[in-house]
mmCIF file with all atom_site columns, N, CA and C in Angstrom:
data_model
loop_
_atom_site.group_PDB
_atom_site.id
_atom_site.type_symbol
_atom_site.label_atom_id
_atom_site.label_alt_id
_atom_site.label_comp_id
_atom_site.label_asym_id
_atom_site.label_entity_id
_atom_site.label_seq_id
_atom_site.pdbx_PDB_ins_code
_atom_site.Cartn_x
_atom_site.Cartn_y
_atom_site.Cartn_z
_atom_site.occupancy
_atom_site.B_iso_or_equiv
_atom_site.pdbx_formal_charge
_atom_site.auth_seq_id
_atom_site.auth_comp_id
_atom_site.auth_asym_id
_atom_site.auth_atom_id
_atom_site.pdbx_PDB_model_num
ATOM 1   N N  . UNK A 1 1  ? 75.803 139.312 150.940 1.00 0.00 ? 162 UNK A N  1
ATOM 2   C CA . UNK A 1 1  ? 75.021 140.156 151.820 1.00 0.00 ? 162 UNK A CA 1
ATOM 3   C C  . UNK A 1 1  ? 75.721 141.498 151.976 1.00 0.00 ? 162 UNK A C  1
ATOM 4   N N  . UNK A 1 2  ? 74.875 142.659 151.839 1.00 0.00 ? 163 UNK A N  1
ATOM 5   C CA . UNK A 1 2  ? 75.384 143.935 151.922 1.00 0.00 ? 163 UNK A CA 1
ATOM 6   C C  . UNK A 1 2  ? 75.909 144.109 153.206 1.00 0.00 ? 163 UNK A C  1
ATOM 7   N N  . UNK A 1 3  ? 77.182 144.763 153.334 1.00 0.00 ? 164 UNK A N  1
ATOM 8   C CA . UNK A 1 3  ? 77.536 145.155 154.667 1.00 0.00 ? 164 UNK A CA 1
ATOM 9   C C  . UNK A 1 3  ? 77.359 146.760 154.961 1.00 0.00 ? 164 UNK A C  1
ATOM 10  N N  . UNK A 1 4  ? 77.203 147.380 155.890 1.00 0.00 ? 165 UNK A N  1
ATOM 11  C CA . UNK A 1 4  ? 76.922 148.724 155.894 1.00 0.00 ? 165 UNK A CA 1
ATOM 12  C C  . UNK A 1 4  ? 78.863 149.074 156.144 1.00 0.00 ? 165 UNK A C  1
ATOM 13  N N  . UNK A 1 5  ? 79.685 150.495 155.628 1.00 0.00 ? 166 UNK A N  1
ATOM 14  C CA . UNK A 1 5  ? 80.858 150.907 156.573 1.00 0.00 ? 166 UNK A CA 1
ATOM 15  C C  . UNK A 1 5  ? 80.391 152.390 157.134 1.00 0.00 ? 166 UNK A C  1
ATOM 16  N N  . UNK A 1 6  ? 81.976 152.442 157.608 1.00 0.00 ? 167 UNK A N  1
ATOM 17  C CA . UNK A 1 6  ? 81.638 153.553 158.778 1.00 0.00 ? 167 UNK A CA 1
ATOM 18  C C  . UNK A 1 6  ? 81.459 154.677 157.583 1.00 0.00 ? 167 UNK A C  1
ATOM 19  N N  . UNK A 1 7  ? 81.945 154.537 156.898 1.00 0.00 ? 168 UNK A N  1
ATOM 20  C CA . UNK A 1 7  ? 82.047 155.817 155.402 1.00 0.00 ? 168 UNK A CA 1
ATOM 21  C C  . UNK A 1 7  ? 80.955 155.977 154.681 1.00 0.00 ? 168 UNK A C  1
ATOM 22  N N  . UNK A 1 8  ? 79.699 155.480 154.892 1.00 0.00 ? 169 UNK A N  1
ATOM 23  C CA . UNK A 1 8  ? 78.618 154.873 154.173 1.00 0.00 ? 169 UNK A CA 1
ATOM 24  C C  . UNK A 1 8  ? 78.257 154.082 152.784 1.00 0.00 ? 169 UNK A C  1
ATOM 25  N N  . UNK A 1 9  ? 79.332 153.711 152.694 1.00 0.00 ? 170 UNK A N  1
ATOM 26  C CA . UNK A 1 9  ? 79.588 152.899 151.301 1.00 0.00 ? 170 UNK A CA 1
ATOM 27  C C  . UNK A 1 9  ? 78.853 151.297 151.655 1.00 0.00 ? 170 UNK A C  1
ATOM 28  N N  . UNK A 1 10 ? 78.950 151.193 150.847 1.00 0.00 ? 171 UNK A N  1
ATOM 29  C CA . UNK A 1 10 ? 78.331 149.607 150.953 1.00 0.00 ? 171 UNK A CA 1
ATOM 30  C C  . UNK A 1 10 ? 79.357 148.365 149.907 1.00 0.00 ? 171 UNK A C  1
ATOM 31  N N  . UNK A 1 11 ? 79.066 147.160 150.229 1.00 0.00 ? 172 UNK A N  1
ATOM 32  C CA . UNK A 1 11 ? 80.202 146.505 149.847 1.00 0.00 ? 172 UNK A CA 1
ATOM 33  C C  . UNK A 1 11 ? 79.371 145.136 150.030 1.00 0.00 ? 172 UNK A C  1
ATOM 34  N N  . UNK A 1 12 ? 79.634 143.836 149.068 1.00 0.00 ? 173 UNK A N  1
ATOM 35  C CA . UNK A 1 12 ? 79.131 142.724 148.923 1.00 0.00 ? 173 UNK A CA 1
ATOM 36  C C  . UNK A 1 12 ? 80.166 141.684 149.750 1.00 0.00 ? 173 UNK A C  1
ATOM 37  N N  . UNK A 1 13 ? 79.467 141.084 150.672 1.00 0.00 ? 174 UNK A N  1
ATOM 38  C CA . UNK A 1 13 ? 81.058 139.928 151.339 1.00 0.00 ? 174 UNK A CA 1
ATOM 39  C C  . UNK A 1 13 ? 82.053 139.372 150.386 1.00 0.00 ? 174 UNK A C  1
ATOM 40  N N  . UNK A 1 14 ? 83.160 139.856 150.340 1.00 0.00 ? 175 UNK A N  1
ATOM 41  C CA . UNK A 1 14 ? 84.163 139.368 149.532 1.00 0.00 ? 175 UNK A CA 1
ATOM 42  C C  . UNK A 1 14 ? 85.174 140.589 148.869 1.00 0.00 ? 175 UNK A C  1
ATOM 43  N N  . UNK A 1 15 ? 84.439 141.644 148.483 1.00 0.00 ? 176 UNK A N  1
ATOM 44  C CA . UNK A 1 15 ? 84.773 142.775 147.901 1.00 0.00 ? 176 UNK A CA 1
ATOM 45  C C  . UNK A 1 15 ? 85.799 143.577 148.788 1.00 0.00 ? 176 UNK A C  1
ATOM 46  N N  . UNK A 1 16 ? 86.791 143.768 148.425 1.00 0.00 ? 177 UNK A N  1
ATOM 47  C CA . UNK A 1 16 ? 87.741 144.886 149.044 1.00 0.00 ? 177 UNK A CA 1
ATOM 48  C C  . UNK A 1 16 ? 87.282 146.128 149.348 1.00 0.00 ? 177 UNK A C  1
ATOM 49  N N  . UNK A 1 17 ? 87.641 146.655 150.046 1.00 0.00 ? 178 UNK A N  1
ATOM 50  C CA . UNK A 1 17 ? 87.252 148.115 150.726 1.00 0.00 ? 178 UNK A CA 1
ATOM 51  C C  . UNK A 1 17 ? 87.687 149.354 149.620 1.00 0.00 ? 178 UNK A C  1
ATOM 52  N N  . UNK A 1 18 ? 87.099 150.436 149.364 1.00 0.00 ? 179 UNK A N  1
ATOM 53  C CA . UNK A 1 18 ? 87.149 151.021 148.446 1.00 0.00 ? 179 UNK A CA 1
ATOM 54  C C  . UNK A 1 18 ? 88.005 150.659 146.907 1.00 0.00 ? 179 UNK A C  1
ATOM 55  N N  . UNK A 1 19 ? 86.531 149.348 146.587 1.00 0.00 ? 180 UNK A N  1
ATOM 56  C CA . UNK A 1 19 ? 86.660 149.064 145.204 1.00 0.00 ? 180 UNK A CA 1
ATOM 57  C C  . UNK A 1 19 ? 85.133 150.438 144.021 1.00 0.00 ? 180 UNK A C  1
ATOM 58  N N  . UNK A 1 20 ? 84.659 150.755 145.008 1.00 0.00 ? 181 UNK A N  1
ATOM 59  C CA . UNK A 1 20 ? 84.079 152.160 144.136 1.00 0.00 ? 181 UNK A CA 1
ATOM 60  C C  . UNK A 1 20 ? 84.595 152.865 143.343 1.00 0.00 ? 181 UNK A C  1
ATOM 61  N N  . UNK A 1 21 ? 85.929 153.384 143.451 1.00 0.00 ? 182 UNK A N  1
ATOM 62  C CA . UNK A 1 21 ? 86.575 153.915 142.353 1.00 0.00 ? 182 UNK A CA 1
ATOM 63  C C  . UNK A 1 21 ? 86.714 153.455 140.952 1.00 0.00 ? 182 UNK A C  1
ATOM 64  N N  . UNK A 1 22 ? 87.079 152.033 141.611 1.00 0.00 ? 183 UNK A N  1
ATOM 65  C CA . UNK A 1 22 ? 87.293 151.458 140.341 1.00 0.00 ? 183 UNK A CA 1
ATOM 66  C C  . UNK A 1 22 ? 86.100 151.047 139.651 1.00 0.00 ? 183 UNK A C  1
ATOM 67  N N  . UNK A 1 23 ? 85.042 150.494 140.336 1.00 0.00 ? 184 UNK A N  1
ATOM 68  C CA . UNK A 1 23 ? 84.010 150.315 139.271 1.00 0.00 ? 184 UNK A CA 1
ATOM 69  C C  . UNK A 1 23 ? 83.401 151.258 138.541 1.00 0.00 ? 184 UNK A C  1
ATOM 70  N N  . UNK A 1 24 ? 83.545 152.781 138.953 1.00 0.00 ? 185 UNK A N  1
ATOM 71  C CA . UNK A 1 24 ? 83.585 154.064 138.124 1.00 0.00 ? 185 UNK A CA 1
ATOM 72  C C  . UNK A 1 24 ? 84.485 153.704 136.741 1.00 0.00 ? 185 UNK A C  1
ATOM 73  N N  . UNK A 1 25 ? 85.839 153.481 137.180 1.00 0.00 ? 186 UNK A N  1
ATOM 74  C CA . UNK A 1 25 ? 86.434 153.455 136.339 1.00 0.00 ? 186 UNK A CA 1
ATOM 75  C C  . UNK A 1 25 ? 86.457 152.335 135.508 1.00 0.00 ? 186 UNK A C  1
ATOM 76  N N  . UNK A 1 26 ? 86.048 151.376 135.587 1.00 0.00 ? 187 UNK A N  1
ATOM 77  C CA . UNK A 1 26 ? 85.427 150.329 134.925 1.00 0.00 ? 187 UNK A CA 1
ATOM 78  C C  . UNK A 1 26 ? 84.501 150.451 133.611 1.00 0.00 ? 187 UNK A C  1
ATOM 79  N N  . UNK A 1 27 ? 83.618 151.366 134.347 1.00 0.00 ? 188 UNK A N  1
ATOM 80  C CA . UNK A 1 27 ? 82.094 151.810 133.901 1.00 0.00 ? 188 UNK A CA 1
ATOM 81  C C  . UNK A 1 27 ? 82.721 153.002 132.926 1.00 0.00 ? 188 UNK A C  1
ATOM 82  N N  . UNK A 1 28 ? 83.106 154.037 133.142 1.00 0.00 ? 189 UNK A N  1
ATOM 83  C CA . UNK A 1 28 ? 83.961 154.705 132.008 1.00 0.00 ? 189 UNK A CA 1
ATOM 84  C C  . UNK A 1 28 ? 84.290 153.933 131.288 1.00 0.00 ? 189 UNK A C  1
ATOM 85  N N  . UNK A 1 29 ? 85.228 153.183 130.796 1.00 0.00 ? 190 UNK A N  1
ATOM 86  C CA . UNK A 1 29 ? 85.875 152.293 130.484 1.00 0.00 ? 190 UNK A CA 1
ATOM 87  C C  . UNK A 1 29 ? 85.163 151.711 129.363 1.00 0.00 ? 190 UNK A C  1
ATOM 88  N N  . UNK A 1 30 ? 84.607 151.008 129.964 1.00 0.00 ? 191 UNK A N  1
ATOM 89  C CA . UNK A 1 30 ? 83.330 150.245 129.232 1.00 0.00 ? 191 UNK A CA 1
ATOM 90  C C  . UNK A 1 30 ? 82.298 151.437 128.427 1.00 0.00 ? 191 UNK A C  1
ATOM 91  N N  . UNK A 1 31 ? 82.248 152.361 128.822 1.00 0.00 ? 192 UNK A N  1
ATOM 92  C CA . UNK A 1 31 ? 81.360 153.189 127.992 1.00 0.00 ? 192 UNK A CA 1
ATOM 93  C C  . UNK A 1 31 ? 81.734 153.986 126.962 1.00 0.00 ? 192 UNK A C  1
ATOM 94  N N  . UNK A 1 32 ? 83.343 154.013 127.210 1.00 0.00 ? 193 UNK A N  1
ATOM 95  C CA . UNK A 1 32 ? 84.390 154.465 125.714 1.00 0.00 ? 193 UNK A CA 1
ATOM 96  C C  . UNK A 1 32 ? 84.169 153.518 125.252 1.00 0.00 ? 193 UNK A C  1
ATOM 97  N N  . UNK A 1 33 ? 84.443 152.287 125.428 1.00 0.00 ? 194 UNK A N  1
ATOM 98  C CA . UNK A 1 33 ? 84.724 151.415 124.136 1.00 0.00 ? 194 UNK A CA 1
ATOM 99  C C  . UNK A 1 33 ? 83.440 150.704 123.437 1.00 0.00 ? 194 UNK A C  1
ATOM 100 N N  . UNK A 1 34 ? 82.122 151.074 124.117 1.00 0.00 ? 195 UNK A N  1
ATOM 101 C CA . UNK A 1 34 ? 80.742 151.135 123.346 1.00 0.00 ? 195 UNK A CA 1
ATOM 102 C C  . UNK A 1 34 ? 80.569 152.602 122.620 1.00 0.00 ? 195 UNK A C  1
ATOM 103 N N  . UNK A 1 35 ? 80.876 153.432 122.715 1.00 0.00 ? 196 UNK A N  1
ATOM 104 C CA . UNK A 1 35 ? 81.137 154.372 121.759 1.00 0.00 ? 196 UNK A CA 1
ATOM 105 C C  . UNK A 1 35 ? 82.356 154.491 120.592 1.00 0.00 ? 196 UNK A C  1
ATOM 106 N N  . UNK A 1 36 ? 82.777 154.026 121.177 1.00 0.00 ? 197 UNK A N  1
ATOM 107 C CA . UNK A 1 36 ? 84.289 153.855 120.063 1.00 0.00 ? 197 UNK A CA 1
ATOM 108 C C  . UNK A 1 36 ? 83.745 153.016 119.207 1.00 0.00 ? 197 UNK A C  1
ATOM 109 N N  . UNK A 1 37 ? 83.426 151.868 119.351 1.00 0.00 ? 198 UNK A N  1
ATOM 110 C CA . UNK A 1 37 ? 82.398 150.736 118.408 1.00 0.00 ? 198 UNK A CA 1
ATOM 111 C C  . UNK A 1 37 ? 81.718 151.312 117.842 1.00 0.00 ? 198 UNK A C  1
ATOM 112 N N  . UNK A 1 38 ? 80.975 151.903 118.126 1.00 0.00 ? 199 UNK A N  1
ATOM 113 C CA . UNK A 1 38 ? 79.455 152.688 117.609 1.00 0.00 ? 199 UNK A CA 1
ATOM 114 C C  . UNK A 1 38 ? 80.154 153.858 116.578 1.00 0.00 ? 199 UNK A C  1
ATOM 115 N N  . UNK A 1 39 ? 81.295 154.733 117.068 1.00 0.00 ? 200 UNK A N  1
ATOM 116 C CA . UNK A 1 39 ? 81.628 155.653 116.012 1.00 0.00 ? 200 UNK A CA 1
ATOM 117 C C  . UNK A 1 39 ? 82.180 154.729 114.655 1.00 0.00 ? 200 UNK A C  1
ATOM 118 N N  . UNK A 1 40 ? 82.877 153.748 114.887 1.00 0.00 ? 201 UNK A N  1
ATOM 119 C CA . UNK A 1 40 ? 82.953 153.018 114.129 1.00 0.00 ? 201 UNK A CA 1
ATOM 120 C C  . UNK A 1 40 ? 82.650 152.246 112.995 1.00 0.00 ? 201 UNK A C  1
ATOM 121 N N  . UNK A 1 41 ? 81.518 151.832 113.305 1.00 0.00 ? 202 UNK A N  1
ATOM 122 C CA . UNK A 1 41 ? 80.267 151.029 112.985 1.00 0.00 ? 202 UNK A CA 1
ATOM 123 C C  . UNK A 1 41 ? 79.675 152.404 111.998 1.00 0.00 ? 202 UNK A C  1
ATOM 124 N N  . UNK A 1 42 ? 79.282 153.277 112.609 1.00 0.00 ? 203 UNK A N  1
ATOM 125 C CA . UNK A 1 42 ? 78.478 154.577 111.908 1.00 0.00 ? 203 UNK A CA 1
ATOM 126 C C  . UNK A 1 42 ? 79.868 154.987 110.795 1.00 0.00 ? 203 UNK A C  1
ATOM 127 N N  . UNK A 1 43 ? 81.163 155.312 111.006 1.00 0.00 ? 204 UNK A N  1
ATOM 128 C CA . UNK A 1 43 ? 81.858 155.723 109.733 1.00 0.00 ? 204 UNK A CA 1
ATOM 129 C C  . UNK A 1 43 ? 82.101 154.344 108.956 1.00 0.00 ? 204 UNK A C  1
ATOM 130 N N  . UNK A 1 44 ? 81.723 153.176 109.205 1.00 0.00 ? 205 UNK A N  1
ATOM 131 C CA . UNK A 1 44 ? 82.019 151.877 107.929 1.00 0.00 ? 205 UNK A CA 1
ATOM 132 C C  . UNK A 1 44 ? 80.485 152.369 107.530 1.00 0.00 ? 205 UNK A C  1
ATOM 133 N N  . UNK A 1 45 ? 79.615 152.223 107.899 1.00 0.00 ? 206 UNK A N  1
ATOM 134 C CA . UNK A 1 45 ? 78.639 152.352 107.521 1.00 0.00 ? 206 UNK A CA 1
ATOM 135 C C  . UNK A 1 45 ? 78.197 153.596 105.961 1.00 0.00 ? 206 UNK A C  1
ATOM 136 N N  . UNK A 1 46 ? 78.917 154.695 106.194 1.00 0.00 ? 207 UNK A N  1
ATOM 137 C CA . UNK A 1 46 ? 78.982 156.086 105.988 1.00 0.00 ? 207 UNK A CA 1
ATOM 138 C C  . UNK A 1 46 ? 79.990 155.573 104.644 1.00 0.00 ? 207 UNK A C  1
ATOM 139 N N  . UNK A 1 47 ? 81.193 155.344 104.845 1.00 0.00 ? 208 UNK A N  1
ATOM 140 C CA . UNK A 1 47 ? 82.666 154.193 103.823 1.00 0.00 ? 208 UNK A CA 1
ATOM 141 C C  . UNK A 1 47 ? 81.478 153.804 102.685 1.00 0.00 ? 208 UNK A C  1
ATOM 142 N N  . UNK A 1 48 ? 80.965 152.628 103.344 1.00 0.00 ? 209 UNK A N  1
ATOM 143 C CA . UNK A 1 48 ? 80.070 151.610 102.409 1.00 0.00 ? 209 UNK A CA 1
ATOM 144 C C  . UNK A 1 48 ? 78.693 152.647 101.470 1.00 0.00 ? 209 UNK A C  1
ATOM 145 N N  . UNK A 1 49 ? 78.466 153.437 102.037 1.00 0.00 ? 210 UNK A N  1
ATOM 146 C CA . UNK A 1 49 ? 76.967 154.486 101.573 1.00 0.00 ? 210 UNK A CA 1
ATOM 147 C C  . UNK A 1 49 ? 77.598 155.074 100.033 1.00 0.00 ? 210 UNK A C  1
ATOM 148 N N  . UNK A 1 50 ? 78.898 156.009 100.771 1.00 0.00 ? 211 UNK A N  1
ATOM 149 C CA . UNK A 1 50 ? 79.732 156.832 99.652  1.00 0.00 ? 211 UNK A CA 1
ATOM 150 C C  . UNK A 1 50 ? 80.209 155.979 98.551  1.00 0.00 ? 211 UNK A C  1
ATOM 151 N N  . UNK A 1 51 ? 80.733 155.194 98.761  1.00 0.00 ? 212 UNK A N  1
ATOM 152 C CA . UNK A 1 51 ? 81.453 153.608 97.839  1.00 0.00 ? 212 UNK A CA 1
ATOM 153 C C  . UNK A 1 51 ? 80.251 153.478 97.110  1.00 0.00 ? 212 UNK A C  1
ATOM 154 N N  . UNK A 1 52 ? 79.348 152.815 97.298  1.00 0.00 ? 213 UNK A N  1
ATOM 155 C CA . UNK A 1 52 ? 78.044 152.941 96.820  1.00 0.00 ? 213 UNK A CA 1
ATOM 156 C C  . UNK A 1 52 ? 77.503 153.535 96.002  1.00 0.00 ? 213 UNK A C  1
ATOM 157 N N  . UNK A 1 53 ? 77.445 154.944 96.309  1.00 0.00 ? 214 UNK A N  1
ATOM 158 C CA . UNK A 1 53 ? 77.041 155.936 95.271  1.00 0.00 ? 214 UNK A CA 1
ATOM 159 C C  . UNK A 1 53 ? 78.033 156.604 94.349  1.00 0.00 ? 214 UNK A C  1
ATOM 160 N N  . UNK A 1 54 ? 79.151 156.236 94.757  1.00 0.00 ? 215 UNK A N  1
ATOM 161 C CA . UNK A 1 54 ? 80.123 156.382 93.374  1.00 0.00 ? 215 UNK A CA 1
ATOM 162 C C  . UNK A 1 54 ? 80.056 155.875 92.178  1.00 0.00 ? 215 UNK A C  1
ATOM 163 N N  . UNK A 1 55 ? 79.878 154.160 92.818  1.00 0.00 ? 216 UNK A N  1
ATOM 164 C CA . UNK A 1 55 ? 79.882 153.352 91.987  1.00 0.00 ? 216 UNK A CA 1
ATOM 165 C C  . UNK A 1 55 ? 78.701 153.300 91.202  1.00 0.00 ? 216 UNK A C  1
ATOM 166 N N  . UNK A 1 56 ? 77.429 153.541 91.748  1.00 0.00 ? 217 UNK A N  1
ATOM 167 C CA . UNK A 1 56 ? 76.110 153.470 91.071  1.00 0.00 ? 217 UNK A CA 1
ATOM 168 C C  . UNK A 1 56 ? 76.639 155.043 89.859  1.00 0.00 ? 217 UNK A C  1
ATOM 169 N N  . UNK A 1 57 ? 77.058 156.376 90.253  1.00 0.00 ? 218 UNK A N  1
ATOM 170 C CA . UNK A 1 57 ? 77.102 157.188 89.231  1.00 0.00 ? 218 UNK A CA 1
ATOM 171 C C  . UNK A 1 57 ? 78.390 156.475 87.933  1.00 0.00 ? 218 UNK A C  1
ATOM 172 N N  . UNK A 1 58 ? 79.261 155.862 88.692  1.00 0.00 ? 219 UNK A N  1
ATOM 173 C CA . UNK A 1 58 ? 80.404 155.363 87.544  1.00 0.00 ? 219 UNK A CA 1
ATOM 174 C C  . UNK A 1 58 ? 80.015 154.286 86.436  1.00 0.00 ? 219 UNK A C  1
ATOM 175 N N  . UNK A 1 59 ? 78.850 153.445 87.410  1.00 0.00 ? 220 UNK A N  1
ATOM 176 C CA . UNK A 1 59 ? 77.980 152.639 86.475  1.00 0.00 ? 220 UNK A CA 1
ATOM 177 C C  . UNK A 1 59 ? 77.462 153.561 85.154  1.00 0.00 ? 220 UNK A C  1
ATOM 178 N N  . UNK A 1 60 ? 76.319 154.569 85.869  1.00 0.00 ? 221 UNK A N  1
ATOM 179 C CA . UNK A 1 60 ? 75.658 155.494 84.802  1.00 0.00 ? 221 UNK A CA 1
ATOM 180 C C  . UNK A 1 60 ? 76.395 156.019 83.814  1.00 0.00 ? 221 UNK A C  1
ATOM 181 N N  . UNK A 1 61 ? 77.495 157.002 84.512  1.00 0.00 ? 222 UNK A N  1
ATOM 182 C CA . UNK A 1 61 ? 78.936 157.055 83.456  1.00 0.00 ? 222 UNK A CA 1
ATOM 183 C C  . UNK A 1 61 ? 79.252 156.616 82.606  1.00 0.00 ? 222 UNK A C  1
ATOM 184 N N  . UNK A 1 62 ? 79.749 155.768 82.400  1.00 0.00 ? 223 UNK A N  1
ATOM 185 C CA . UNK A 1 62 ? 79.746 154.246 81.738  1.00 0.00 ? 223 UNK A CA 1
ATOM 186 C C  . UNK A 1 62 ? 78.761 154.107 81.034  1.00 0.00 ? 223 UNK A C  1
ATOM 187 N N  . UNK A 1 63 ? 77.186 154.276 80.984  1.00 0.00 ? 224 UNK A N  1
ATOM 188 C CA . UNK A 1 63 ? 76.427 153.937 80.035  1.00 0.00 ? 224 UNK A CA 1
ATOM 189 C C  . UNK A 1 63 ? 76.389 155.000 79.025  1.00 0.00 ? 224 UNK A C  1
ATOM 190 N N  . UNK A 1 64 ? 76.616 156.177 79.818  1.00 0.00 ? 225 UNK A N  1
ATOM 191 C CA . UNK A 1 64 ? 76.694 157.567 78.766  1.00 0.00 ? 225 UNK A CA 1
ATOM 192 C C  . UNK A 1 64 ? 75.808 158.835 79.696  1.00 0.00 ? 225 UNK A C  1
ATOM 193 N N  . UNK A 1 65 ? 75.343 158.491 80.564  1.00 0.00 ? 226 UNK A N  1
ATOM 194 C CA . UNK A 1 65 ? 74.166 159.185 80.921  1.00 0.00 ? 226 UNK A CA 1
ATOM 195 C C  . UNK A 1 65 ? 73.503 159.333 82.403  1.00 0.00 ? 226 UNK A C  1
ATOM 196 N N  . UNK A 1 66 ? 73.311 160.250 83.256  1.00 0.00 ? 227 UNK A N  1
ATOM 197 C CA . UNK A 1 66 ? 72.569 159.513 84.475  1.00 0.00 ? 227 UNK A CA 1
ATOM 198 C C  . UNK A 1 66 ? 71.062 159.437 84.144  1.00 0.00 ? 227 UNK A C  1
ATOM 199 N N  . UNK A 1 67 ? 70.334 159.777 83.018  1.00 0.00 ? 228 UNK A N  1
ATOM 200 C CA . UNK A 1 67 ? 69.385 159.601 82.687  1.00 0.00 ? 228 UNK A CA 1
ATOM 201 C C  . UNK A 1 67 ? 68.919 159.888 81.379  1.00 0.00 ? 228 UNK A C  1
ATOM 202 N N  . UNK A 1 68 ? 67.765 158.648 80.830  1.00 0.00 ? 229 UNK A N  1
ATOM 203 C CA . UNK A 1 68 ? 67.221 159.221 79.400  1.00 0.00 ? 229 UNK A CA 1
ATOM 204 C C  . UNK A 1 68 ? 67.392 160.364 78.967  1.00 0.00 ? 229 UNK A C  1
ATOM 205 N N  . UNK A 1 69 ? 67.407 160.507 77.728  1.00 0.00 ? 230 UNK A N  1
ATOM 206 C CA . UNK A 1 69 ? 67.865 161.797 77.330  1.00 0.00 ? 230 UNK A CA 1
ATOM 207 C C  . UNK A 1 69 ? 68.523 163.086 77.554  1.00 0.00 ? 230 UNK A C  1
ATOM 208 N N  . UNK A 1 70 ? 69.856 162.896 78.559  1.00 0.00 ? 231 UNK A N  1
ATOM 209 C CA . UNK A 1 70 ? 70.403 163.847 79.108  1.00 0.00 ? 231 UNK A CA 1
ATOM 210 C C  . UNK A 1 70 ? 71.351 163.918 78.019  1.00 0.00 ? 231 UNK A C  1
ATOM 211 N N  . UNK A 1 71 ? 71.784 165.465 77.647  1.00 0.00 ? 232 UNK A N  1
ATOM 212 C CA . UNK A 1 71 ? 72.466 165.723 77.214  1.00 0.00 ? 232 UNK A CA 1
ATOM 213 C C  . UNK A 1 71 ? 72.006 165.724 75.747  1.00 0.00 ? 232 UNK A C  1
ATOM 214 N N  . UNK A 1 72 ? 70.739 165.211 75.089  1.00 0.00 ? 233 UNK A N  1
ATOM 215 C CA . UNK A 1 72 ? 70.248 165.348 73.944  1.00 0.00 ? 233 UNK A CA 1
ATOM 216 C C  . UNK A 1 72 ? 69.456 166.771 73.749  1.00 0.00 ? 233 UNK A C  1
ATOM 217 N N  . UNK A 1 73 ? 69.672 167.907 72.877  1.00 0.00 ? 234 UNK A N  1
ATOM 218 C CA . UNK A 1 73 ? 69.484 168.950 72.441  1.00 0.00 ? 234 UNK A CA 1
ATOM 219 C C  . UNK A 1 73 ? 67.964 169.077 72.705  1.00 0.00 ? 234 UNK A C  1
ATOM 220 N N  . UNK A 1 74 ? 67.803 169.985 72.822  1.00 0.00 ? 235 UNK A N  1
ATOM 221 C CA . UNK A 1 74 ? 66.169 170.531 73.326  1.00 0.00 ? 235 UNK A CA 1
ATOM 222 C C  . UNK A 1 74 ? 65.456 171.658 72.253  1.00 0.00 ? 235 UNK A C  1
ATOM 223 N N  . UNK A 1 75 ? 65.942 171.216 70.621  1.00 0.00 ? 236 UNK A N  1
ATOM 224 C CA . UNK A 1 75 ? 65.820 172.278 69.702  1.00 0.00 ? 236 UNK A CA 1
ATOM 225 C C  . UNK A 1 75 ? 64.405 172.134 69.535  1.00 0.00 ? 236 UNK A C  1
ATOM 226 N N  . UNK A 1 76 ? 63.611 173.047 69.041  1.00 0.00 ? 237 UNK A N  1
ATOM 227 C CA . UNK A 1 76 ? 62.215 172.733 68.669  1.00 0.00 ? 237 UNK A CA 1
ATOM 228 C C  . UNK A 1 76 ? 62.085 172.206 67.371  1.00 0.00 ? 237 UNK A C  1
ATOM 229 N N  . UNK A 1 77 ? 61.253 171.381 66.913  1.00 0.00 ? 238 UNK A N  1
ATOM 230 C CA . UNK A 1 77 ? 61.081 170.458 65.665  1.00 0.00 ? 238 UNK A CA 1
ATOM 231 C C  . UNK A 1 77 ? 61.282 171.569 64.359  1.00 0.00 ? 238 UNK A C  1
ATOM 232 N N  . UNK A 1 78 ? 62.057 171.074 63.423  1.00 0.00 ? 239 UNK A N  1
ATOM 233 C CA . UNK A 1 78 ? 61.736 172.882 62.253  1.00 0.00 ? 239 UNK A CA 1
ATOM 234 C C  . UNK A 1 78 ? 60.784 172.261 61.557  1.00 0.00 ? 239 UNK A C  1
ATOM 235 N N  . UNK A 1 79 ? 60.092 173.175 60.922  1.00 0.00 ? 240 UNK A N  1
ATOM 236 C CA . UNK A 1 79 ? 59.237 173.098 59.892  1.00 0.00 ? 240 UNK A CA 1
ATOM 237 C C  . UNK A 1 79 ? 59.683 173.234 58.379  1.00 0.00 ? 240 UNK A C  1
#
């Protein structure tokens, strides 16, 4: 049950008297380290994309080519 204080804060029976700070700081807290995750998550993500497309051009590499006829002469037919 909410108690009213003289400071106008409010407080649940059981709770220590100016625990507000800290659940600020809690709540910070907690909201770095859901962003810290998330930057995280987005540069493995970003790791795995680049890795990826290396490997798909090193594949092509490897065959000779990133596509049909690249690199084959563009002379006109002689007569």
């Amino acid at each position: 049950m909410p108690v009213q204080h003289p400071r106008g804060g409010r407080e649940t029976a059981g709770e220590k008297p100016g625990s507000e700070p800290e659940e600020a700081k809690l709540q910070t807290t907690s909201r770095q380290i859901v962003q810290n995750a998330i930057l995280r998550a987005v540069q493995q993500v970003s790791r795995e994309s680049q890795s990826r497309r290396r490997d798909a051009r090193a594949g092509d590499t490897a065959r000779g080519s990133l596509r049909p006829g690249a690199g084959e002469s563009t002379k006109k037919h002689e007569k």
